[in-house]
Amino acid sequence: MRAGVASSDDARAERTTRLSAVGARSSIYPALIIGLTAAALVLRLLFLGSKSFWVDEGATADIVTASWPRLTGLITTSCSAMSLYYVILRVWTSIAGTSEFALRFPSAIFSTLTIPALYLVGAELFDRETGALAAAMMTVNLTAIGYAQEARSYALLVLLVTVSAWFFVRALRRPSLGNCAGYVIFGALGVYAHLFAILVLPAEWISLWLFKPGRRTTIRLTASAIIFGLLALPNFAVAIAHGNVTRWILPTKPKAVLRFFVIESGHLGINLAGHPRLYDVHLAAGMLLTLLYAAGIIAALGFAIRGGRYQSELGFVALCAFVPVAATILVSTARPFFVNRYLVECFPFIVMLAAAGIMLAGEVVPKRAVFAAVGAILVVGLFDDCLYYRCPGWENWRGAVSYVARREQPGDAMIIYRGDARWGVDYYRDRLRDPVKFPAIVYPDWDAVFRVGGHFIDDRIFDKADPYFEQAVAAPHRRVWLVLRETWTPTLGNAQAARATMEQLARRYGPPKVKKFSGVEVVLFASPRQPAQGPTKQRASASHWRG
């Protein structure tokens, strides 16, 4: 009797111990995700306003500070691709203002919220360990931080696509009305954050053949996908009606596709001009990250092909990671559309696929190798993050505008080439304490929806003969400031056109005075009867800008 009681007590104690261990292990993950989310917020807010806007961020500032009627006109014509983001930022800036920090802050929040969302996707598809690893990899990923510190819609797009995928996976197993509605709502919102979010839809629908859910679930999710597509149609109708703003995209080459996957692994380009040793270290770090991500992805694909545990789940993540890329390459054979940042909807799935592969590799390789790979990804990622913080941005419009403002004279004219670079000039000119004391911009002289002579400014960039640009160059001026955006694409003829313009102005005004900034070149042409540089205005640099 006593032996039986003792045996029963031992079994009960063992069960209690085991349950306590499982409970303790489970309680680690909420705390871990909270910690990763807090770390992600810090990494995304560090030096948020330190870098100058680049041209596209200047466009964002111009669009979201417009009146509501003008904003409505913009997002229903030439600026429809990010309409949801512009509306959110329009509301936000009316409260927080239009500083670099304020305009970038929502992106930092969207990117931070992606961390717990990605964990939930991983936990739903695989297990908590895989979800936590994917969240940790995304936390330190420099590409994620780069998008988080940019006043564009890409961080919002990643968040919405991730949340939509979570609802989709939940609906596969529990096809409730709430899960299906969540999938449709967040998926459709993703398309209004950026049009290319629609490319995840066919990948998700194809994955139904992998999961093989019941008939009822298949019908519900197919109906949800159809509703998702119908809700996205208005945005596509606007984009097709005004679809001539992509002429700047280059034909797709294998190198561009490879570069895309390198960027998604966290090797975002950093402006390390003048620091060759740091550049070499950054390049080596990027190669290591790319190899580790590639190893994880290859391992995941190997497990998916071999079959067994998580085959359907791995197939789903792989489809979401690669179908949008394949579809874009296919369409680009007729008209180029392949742009790295346009395919950011693949980003969370690439990270998840690498994380799943690394975790599954632990079944066939020593655990020490897995821990070493994870540690290397996190350490190298943090190292690249630190390099990113200390380096300038690719386009220093803040410095260029400040330079011109200190040296302008009454009657000065400014020609901006390429025309879209005016967004960078306008943002910092409008933030001067006295924006009136700035050269008159004679090109591009666009209207309220960024059109010159009835054509969107991006079209004017590639016109072989732009009469408005030629007229601005030929017109007589006392002094001319030529502002060049150095990130033009030489293969499209922009570099040659810029050189021809400089030669034409030099014949009339004499040798120019050139000042280079990161990604920007400011060239002053002064009449021979006028001094090449007027007296510098003695104003403290801090007083140039409104608070």
Coordinates of N, CA and C in Angstrom, one line a residue, residues 6 96 111 163 168 204 258 304 352 435 445 467 503 525:
A6 N 3.6 5.8 -2.6 CA 4.9 6.5 -2.9 C 5.0 6.6 -4.4
A96 N 2.1 66.7 -35.2 CA 3.5 66.6 -34.8 C 4.4 67.5 -35.5
S111 N 7.7 49.8 -38.2 CA 8.7 48.8 -38.2 C 8.9 48.1 -36.9
V163 N 0.9 41.2 -40.9 CA -0.3 41.0 -40.1 C -1.3 40.2 -41.0
F168 N -4.1 35.0 -42.4 CA -4.3 34.0 -43.4 C -4.0 32.6 -42.8
E204 N -0.3 33.4 -51.7 CA -1.1 32.9 -50.6 C -2.2 31.9 -51.2
L258 N 20.1 39.7 -57.8 CA 21.0 39.3 -56.7 C 21.2 40.4 -55.7
A304 N 11.7 21.4 -47.2 CA 10.4 21.5 -47.8 C 10.4 20.4 -49.0
M352 N 11.8 35.1 -42.3 CA 11.2 33.9 -41.7 C 11.7 32.7 -42.3
P435 N 12.4 82.0 -46.2 CA 12.5 81.2 -47.5 C 12.3 82.1 -48.7
D445 N 9.2 74.4 -63.1 CA 8.1 75.3 -62.6 C 6.8 74.5 -62.7
P467 N 11.4 71.4 -73.9 CA 11.4 72.8 -74.2 C 11.4 73.7 -73.0
E503 N 28.1 73.1 -70.0 CA 28.9 73.7 -71.0 C 28.2 74.9 -71.6
F525 N 26.9 79.9 -61.7 CA 27.3 80.7 -62.8 C 27.0 82.1 -62.7

